[in-house]
mmCIF file of C-alpha atoms in Angstrom:
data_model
loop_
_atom_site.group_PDB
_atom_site.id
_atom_site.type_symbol
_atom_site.label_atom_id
_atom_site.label_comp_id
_atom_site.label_asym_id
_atom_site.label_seq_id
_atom_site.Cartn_x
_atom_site.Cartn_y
_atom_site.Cartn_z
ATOM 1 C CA UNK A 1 -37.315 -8.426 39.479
ATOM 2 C CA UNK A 2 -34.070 -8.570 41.062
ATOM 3 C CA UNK A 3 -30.653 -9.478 39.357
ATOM 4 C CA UNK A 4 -28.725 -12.715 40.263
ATOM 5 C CA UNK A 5 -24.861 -14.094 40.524
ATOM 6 C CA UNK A 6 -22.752 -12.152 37.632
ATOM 7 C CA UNK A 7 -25.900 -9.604 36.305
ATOM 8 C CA UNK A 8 -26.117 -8.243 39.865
ATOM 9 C CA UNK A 9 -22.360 -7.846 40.369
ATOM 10 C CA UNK A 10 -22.050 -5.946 36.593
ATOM 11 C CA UNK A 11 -25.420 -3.651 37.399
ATOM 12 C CA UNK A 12 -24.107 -2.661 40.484
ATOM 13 C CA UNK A 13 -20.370 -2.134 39.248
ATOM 14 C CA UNK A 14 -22.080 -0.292 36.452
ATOM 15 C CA UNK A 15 -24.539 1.687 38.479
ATOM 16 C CA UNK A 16 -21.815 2.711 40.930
ATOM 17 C CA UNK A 17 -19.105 3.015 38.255
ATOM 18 C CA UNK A 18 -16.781 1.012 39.841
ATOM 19 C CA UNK A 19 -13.461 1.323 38.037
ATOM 20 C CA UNK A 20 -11.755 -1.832 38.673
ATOM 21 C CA UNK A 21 -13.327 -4.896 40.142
ATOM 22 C CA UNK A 22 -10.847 -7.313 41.594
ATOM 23 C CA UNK A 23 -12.144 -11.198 41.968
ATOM 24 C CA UNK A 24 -10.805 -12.588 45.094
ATOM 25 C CA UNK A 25 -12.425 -15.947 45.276
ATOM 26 C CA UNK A 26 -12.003 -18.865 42.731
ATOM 27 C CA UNK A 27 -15.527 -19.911 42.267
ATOM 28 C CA UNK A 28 -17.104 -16.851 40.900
ATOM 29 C CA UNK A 29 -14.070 -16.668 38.562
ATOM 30 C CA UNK A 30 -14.756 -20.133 37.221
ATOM 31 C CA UNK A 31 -18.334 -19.435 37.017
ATOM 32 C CA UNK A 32 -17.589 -16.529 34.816
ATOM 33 C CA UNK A 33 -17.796 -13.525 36.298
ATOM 34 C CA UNK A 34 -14.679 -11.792 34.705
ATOM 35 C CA UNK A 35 -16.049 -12.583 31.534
ATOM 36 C CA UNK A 36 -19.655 -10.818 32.166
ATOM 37 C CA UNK A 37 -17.549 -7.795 33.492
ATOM 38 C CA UNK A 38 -14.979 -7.476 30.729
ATOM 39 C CA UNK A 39 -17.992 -7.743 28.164
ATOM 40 C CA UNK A 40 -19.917 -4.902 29.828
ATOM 41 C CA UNK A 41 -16.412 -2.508 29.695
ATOM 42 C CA UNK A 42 -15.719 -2.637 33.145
ATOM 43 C CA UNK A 43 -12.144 -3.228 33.797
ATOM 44 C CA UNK A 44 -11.289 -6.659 35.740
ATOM 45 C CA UNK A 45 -8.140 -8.200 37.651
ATOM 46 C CA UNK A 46 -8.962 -11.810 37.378
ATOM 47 C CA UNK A 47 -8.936 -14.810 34.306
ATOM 48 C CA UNK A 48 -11.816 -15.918 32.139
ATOM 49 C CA UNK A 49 -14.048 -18.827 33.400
ATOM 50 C CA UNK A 50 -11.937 -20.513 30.084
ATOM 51 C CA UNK A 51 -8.335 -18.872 31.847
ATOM 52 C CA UNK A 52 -9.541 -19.535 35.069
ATOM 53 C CA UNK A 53 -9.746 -23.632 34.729
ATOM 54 C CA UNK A 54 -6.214 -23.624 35.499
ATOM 55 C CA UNK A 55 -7.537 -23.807 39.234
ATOM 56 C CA UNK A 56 -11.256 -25.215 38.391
ATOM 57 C CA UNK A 57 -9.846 -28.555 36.957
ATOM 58 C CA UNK A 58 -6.723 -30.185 37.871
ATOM 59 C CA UNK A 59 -6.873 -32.253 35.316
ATOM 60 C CA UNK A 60 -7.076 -29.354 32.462
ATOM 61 C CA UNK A 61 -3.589 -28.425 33.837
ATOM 62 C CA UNK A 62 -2.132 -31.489 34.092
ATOM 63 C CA UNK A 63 -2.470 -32.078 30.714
ATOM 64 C CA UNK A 64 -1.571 -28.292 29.998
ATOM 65 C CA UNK A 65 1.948 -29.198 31.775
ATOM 66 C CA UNK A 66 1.804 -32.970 29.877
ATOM 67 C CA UNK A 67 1.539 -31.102 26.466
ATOM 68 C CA UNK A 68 4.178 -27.874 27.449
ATOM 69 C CA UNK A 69 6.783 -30.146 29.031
ATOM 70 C CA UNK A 70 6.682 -28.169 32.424
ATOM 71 C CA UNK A 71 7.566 -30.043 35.121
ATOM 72 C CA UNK A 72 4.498 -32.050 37.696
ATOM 73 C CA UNK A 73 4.372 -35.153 39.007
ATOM 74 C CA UNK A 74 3.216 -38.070 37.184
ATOM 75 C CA UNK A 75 -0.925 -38.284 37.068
ATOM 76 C CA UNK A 76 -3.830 -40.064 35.594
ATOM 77 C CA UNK A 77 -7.426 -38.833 35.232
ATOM 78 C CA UNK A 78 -10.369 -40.940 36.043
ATOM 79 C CA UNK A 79 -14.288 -40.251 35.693
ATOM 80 C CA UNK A 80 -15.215 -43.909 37.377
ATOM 81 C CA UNK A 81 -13.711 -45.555 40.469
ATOM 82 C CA UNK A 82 -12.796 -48.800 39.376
ATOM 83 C CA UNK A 83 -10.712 -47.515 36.846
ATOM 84 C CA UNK A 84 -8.862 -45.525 39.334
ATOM 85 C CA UNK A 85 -8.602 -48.191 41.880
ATOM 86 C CA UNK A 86 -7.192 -50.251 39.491
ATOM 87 C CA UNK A 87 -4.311 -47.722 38.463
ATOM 88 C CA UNK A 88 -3.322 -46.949 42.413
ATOM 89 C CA UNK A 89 -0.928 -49.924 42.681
ATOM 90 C CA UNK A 90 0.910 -48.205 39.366
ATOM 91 C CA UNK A 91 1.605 -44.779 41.901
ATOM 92 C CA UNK A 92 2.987 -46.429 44.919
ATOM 93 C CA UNK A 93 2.481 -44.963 48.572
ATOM 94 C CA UNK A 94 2.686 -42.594 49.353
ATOM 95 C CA UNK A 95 -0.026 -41.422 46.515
ATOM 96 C CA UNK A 96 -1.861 -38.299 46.027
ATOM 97 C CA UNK A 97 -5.688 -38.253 45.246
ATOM 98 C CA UNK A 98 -7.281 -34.918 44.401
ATOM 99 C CA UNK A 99 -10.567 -34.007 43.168
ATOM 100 C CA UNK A 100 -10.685 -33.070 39.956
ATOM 101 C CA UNK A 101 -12.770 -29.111 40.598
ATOM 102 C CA UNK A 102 -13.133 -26.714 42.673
ATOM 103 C CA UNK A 103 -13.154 -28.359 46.592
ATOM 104 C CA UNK A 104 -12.436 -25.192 48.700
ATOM 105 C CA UNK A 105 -8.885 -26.519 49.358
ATOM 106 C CA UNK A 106 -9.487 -29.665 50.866
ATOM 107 C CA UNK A 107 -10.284 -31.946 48.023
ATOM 108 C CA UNK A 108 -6.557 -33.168 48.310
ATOM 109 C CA UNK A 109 -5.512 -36.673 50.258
ATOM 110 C CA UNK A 110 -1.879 -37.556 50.720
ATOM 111 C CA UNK A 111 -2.839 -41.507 51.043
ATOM 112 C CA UNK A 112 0.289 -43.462 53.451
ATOM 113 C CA UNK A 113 -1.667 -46.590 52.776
ATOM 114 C CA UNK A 114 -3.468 -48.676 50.411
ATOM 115 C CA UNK A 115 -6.919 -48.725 52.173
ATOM 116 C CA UNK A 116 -6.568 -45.108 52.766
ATOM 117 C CA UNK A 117 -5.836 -44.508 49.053
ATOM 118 C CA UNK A 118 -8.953 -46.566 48.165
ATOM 119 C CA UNK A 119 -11.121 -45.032 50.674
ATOM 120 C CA UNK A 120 -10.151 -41.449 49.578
ATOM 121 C CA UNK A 121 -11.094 -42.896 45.792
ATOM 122 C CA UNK A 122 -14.464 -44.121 47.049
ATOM 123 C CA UNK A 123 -15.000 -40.539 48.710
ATOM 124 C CA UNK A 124 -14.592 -39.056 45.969
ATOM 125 C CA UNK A 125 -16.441 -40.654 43.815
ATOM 126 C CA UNK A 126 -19.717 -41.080 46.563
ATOM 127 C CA UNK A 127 -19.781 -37.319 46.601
ATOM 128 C CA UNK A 128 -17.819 -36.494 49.846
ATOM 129 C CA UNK A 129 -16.687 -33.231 47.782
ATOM 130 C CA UNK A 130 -20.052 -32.580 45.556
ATOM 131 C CA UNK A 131 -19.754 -32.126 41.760
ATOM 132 C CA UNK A 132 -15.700 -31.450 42.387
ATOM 133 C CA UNK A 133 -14.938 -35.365 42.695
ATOM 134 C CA UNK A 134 -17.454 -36.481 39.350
ATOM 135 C CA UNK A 135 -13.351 -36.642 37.917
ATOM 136 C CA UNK A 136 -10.419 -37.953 40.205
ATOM 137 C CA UNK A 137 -7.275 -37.068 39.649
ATOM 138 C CA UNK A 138 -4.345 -39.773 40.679
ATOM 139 C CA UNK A 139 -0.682 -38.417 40.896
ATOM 140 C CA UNK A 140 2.819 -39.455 42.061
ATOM 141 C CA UNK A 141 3.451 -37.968 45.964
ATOM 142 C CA UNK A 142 6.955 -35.852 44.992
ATOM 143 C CA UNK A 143 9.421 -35.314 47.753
ATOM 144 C CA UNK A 144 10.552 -31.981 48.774
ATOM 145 C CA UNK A 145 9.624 -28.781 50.402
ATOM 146 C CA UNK A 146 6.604 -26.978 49.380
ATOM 147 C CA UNK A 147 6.625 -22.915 48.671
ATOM 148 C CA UNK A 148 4.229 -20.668 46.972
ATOM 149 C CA UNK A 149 5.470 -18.610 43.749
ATOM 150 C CA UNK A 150 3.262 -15.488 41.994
ATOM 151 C CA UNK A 151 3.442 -14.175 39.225
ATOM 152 C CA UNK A 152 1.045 -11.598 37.292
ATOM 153 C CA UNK A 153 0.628 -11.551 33.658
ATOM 154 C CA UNK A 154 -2.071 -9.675 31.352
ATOM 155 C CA UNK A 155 -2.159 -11.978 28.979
ATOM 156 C CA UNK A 156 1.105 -11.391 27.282
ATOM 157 C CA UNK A 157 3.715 -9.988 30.064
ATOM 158 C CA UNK A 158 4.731 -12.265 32.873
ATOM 159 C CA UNK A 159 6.393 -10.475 36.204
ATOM 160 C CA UNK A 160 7.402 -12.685 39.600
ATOM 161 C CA UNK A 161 4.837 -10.871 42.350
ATOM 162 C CA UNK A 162 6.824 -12.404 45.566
ATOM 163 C CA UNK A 163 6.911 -16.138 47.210
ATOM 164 C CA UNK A 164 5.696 -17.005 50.769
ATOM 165 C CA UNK A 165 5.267 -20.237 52.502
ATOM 166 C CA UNK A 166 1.646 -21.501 54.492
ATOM 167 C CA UNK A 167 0.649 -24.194 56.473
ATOM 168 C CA UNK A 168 -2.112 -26.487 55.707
ATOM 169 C CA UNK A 169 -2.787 -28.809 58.247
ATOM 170 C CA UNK A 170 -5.338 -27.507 61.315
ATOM 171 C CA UNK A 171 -2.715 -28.606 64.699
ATOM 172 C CA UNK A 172 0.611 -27.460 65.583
ATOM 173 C CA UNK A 173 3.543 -29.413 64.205
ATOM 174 C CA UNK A 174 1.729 -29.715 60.826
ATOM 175 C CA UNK A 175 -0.801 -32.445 62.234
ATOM 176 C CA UNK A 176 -4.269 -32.745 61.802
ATOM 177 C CA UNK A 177 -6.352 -32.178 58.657
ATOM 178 C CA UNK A 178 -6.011 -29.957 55.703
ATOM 179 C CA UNK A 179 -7.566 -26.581 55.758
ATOM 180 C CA UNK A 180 -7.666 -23.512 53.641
ATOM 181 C CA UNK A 181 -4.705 -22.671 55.714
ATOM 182 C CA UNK A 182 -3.885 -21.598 59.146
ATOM 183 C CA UNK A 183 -0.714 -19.078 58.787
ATOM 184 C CA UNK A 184 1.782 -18.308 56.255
ATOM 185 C CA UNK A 185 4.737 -15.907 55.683
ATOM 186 C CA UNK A 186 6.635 -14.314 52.988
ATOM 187 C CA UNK A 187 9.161 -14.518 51.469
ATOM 188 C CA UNK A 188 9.807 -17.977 51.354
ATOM 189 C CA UNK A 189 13.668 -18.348 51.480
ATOM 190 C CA UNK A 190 13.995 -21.840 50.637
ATOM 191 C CA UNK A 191 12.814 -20.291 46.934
ATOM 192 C CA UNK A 192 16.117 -19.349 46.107
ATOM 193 C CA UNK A 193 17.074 -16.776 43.683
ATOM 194 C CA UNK A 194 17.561 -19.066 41.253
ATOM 195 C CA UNK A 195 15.040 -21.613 41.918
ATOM 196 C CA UNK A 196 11.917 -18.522 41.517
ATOM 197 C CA UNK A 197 14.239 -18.090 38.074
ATOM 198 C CA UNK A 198 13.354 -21.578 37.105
ATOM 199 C CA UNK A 199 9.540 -21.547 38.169
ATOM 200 C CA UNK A 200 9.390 -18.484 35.891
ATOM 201 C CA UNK A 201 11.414 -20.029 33.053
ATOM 202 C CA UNK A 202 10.182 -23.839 33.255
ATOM 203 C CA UNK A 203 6.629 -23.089 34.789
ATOM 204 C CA UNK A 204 5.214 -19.836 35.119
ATOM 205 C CA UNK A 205 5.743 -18.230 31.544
ATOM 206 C CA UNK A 206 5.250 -21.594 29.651
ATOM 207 C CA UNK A 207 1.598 -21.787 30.927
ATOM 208 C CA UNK A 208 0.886 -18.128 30.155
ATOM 209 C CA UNK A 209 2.652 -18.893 26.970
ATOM 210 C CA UNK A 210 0.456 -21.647 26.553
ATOM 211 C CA UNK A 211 -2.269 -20.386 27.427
ATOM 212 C CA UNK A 212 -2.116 -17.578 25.320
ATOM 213 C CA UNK A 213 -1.791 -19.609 21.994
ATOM 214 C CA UNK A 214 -4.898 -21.366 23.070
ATOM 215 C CA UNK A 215 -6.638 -18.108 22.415
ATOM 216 C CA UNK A 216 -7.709 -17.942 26.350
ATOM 217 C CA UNK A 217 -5.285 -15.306 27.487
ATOM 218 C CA UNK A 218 -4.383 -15.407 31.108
ATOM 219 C CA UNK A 219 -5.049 -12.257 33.191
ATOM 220 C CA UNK A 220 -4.603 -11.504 36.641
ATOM 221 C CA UNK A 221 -2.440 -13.066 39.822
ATOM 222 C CA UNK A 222 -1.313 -16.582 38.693
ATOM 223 C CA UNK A 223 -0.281 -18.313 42.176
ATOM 224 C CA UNK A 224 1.834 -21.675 41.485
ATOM 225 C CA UNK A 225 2.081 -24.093 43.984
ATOM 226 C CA UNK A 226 5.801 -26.008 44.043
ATOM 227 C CA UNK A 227 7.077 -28.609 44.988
ATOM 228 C CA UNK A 228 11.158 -28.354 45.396
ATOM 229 C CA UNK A 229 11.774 -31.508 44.384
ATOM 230 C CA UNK A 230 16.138 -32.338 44.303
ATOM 231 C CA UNK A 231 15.355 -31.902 40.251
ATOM 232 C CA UNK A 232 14.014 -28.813 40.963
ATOM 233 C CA UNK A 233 10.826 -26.993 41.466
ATOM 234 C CA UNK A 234 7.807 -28.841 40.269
ATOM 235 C CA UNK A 235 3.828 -28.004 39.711
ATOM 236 C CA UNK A 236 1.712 -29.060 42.388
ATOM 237 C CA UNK A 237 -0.929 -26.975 41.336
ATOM 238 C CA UNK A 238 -2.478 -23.361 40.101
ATOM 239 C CA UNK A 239 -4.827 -21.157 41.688
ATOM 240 C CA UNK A 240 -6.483 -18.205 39.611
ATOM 241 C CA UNK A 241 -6.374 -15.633 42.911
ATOM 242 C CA UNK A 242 -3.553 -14.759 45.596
ATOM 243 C CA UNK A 243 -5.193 -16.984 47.716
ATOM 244 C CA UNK A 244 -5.742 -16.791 51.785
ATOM 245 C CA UNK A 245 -3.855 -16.256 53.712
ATOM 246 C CA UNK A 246 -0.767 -15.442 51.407
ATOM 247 C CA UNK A 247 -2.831 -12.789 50.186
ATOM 248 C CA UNK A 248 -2.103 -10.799 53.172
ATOM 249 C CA UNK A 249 1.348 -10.965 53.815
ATOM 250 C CA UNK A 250 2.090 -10.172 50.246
ATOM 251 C CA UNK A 251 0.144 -6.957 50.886
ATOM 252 C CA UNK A 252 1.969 -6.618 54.381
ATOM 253 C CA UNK A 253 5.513 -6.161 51.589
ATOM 254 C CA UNK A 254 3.831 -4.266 48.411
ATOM 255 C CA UNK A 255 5.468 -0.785 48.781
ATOM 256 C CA UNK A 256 3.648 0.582 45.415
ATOM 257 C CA UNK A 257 0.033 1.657 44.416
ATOM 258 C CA UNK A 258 -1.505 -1.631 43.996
ATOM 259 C CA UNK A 259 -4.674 -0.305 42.530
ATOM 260 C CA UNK A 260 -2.172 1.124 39.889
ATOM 261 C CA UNK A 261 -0.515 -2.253 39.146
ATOM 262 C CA UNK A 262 -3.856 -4.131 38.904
ATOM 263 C CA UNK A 263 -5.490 -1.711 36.293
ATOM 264 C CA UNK A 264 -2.798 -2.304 34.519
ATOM 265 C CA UNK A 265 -2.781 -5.626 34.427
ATOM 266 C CA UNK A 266 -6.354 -5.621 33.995
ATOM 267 C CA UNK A 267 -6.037 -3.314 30.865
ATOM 268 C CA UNK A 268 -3.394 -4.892 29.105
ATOM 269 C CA UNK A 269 -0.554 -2.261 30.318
ATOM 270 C CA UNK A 270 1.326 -4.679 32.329
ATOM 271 C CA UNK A 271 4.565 -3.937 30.333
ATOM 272 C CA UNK A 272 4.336 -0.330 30.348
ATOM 273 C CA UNK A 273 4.780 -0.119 34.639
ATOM 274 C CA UNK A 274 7.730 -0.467 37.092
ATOM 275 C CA UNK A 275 8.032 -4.247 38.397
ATOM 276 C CA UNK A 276 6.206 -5.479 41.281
ATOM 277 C CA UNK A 277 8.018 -3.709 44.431
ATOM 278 C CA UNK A 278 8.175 -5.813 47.901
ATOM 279 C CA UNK A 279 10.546 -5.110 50.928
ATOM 280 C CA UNK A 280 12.470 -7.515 52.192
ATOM 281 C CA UNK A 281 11.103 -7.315 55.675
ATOM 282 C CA UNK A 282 9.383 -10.736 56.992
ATOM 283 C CA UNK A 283 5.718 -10.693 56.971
ATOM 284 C CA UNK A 284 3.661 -13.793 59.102
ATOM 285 C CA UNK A 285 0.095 -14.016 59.456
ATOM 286 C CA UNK A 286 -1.876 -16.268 62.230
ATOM 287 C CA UNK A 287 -5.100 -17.664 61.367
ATOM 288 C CA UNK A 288 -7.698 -16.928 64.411
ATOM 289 C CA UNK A 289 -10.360 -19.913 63.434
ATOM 290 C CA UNK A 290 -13.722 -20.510 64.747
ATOM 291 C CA UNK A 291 -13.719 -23.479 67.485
ATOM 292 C CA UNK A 292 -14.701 -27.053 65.089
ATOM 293 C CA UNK A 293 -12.899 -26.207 62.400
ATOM 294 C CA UNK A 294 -12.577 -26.956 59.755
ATOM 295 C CA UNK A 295 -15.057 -29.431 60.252
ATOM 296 C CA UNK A 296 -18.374 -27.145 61.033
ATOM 297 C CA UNK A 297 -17.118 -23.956 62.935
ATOM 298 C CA UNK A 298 -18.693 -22.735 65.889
ATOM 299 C CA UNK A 299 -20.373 -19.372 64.405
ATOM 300 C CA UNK A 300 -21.381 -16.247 66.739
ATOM 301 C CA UNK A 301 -19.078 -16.330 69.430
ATOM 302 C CA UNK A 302 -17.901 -12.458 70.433
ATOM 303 C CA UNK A 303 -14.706 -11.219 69.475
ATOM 304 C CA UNK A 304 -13.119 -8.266 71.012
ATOM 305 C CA UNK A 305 -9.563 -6.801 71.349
ATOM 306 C CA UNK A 306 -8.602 -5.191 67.821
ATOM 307 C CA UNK A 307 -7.380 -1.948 68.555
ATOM 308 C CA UNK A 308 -5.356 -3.454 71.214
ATOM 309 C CA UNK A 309 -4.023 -5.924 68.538
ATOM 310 C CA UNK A 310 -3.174 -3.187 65.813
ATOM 311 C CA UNK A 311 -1.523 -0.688 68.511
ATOM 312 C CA UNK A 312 1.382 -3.542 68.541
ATOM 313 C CA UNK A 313 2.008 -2.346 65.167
ATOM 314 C CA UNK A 314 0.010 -5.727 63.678
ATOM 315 C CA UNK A 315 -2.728 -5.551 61.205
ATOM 316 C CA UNK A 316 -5.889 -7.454 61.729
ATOM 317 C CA UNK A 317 -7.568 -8.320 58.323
ATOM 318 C CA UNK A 318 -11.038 -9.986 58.768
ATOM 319 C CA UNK A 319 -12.073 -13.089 56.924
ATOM 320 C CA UNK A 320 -15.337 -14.525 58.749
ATOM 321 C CA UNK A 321 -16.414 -11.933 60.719
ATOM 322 C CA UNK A 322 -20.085 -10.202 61.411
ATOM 323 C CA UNK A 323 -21.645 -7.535 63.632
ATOM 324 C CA UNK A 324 -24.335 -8.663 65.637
ATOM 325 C CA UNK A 325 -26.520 -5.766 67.385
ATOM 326 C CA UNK A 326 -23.116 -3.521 67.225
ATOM 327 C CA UNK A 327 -20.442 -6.317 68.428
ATOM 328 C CA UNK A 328 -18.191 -8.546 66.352
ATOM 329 C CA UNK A 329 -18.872 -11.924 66.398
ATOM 330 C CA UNK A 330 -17.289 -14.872 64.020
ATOM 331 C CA UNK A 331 -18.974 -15.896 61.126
ATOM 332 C CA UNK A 332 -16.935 -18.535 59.184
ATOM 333 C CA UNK A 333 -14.045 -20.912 60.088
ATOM 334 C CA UNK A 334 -11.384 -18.923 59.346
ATOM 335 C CA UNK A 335 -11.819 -16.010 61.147
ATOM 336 C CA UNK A 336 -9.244 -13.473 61.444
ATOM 337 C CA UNK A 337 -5.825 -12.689 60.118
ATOM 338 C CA UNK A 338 -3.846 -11.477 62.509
ATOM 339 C CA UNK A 339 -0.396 -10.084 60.095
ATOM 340 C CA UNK A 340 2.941 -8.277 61.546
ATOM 341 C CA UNK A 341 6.456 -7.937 59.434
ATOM 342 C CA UNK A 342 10.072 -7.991 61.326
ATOM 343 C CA UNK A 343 13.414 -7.706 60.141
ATOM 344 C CA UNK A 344 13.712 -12.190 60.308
ATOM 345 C CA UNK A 345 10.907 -14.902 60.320
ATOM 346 C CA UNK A 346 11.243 -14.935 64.214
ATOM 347 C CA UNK A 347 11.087 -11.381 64.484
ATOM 348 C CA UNK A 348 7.774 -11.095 62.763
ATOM 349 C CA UNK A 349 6.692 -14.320 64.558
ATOM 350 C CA UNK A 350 7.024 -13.030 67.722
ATOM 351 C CA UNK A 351 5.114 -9.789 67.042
ATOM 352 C CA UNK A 352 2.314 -11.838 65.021
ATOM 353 C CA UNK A 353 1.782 -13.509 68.571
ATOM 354 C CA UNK A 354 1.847 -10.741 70.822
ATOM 355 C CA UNK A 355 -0.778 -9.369 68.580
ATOM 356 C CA UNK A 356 -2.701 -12.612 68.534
ATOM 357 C CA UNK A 357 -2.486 -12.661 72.329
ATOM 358 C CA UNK A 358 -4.162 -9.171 72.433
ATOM 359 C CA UNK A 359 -7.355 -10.322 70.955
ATOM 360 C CA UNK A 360 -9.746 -11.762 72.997
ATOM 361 C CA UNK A 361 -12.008 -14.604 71.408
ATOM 362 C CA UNK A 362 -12.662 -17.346 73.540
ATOM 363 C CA UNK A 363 -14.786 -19.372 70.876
ATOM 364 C CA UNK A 364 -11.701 -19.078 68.658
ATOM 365 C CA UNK A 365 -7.821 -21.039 68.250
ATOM 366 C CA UNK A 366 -5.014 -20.903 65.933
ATOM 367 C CA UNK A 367 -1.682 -22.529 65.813
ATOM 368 C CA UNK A 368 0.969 -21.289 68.102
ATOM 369 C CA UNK A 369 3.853 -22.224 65.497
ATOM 370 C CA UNK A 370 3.272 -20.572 61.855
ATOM 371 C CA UNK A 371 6.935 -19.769 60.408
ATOM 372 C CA UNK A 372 8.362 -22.834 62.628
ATOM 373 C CA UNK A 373 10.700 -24.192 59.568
ATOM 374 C CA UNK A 374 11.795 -21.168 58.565
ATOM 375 C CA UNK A 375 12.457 -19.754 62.483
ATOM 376 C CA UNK A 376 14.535 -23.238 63.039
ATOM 377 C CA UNK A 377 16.776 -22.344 59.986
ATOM 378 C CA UNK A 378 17.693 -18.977 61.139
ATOM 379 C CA UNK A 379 18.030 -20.704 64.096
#
């Protein structure tokens, strides 16, 4: 009889003895699968399902920041949508209605309008994001800028891991709707010096802090979404992973042995190693995505062009991608990262692009303007 989910992931880390396993995505984290690892010995990089619902329920950490003073927007949680169409008027527009679990990053609706604030409640509640809108979550839209700040902690020791910038929305000139994200780039200036020093101080170590006394320790990469508000930076929101695609141009500026810094965050030893090392070179990524979406992609159309892409000096990492009788083909909506580094945000902009332009995937788009705020302020 064959294993399933978390039994099948420990037999074979077991049976192959796998040293470290590293969770990437946030669903198999909530669902436990750090927990099943860490019980059979094997070392882990990643939170507890109970750690972990710091990015499974938006709720939990709003009332984590609620009871810690650290600094979000005002919010209300609702399991039934009259309740929360009764509290919109107490928001104003524009409001912010999120799903309550895990929504693969589009369970969030920046409402202009009334209607579109009570539609977005309906939605929810009809099912339009599965089991992740059974609890809505209704918060105050905060003004500012947003930026990206990580930070890894074993459960005890806290340490700043870098700060980069994506954007969200599927068209150029931030239109369109909200995806998993179609570029980013790192660092993010606009996260000052001493504004990262006040997400550590107000945000970051409070929740591990917090956390901690709770008796679920958090380990792994803890990726806070800000808001930088003219009070200062703010929570938008936690996710348990470094998340796609800031993932990759954090890894474009590590200069150290990252399997070294993740074993020893994953046994405990986070204290005992040099700080986090990242040059201060640029690094942009361009999501390549599958033609629809991110409404439903258009899957199996050829992609070629790779080498010629990398011998720019880019790296092309691969997201939703397949081989299909020996030829790559796409296989998700996101599709490829295409990643470069320059001396400035235009620098590595323009590189990103000539590597982009390289590839050849007619089935596929991106946005021809990831870094544009940042390039205009060099500028």
């Amino acid at each position: 009889m064959s294993l399933a989910g978390n039994d099948a992931i420990v037999a074979f880390a077991r049976d192959n003895r796998i040293g470290l396993v590293v969770v990437g995505p946030e669903q198999p984290l909530v669902d436990g699968l750090a927990d099943a690892l860490a019980a059979a010995g094997i070392p882990v990089f990643g939170p507890t399902a109970a750690a972990a619902r710091l990015e499974g329920s938006k709720g939990f950490t709003k009332d984590l920041c609620a009871a810690n003073g650290i600094p979000t927007a005002a919010y209300g949680r609702f399991t039934d949508a009259a309740a929360a169409l009764a509290a919109l008027d107490g928001f104003g527009l524009p409001v912010v209605i999120k799903a309550d679990g895990l929504a693969a990053g589009k369970g969030v609706v920046i409402a202009q309008t009334a209607a579109e604030a009570e539609g977005a409640v309906a939605d929810m509640f009809a099912g339009s994001f599965g089991g992740a809108g059974a609890e809505v979550v209704i918060e105050q839209f905060l003004e500012g800028e947003e930026a990206s700040f990580f930070a890894l902690s074993d459960g005890e020791t806290v340490v700043p891991f870098g700060s980069a910038q994506d954007h969200k929305r599927v068209g150029d000139g931030d239109t369109g709707p909200n995806t998993g994200g179609m570029g980013a780039y790192s660092p993010a200036p606009v996260l000052t010096p001493a504004l990262e020093a006040r997400a550590m101080a107000e945000i970051v170590a409070p929740t591990v802090r917090a956390m901690a006394a709770a008796g679920t320790p958090y380990r792994g990469v803890l990726y806070a979404g800000l808001m930088l508000t003219p009070a200062g930076p703010q929570l938008i929101e936690y996710n348990a992973r470094f998340g796609d695609p800031e993932a990759q141009v954090l890894m474009m500026r590590y200069e150290d042995d990252l399997v070294a810094l993740l074993l020893a965050v994953a046994e405990g030893r986070l204290a005992q190693v040099p700080a986090p090392a990242l040059a201060p070179r640029t690094a942009l990524t361009v999501v390549m995505a599958a033609r629809g979406y991110p409404g439903t992609p258009d899957k199996g159309g050829a992609i070629a062009g790779l080498e010629a892409a990398e011998a720019t000096g880019a790296r092309v990492f691969h997201a939703g991608t397949a081989l299909a009788d020996g030829a790559l083909v796409a296989n998700g909506g996101r599709v490829l990262n295409v990643t470069a580094t320059g001396s400035s945000a235009a620098e590595a902009q323009a590189a990103a692009y000539r590597a982009v332009d390289a590839i050849d995937f007619p089935t596929g788009f991106c946005r021809r303007d990831i870094g544009w705020r940042e390039v205009a302020r060099e500028s």
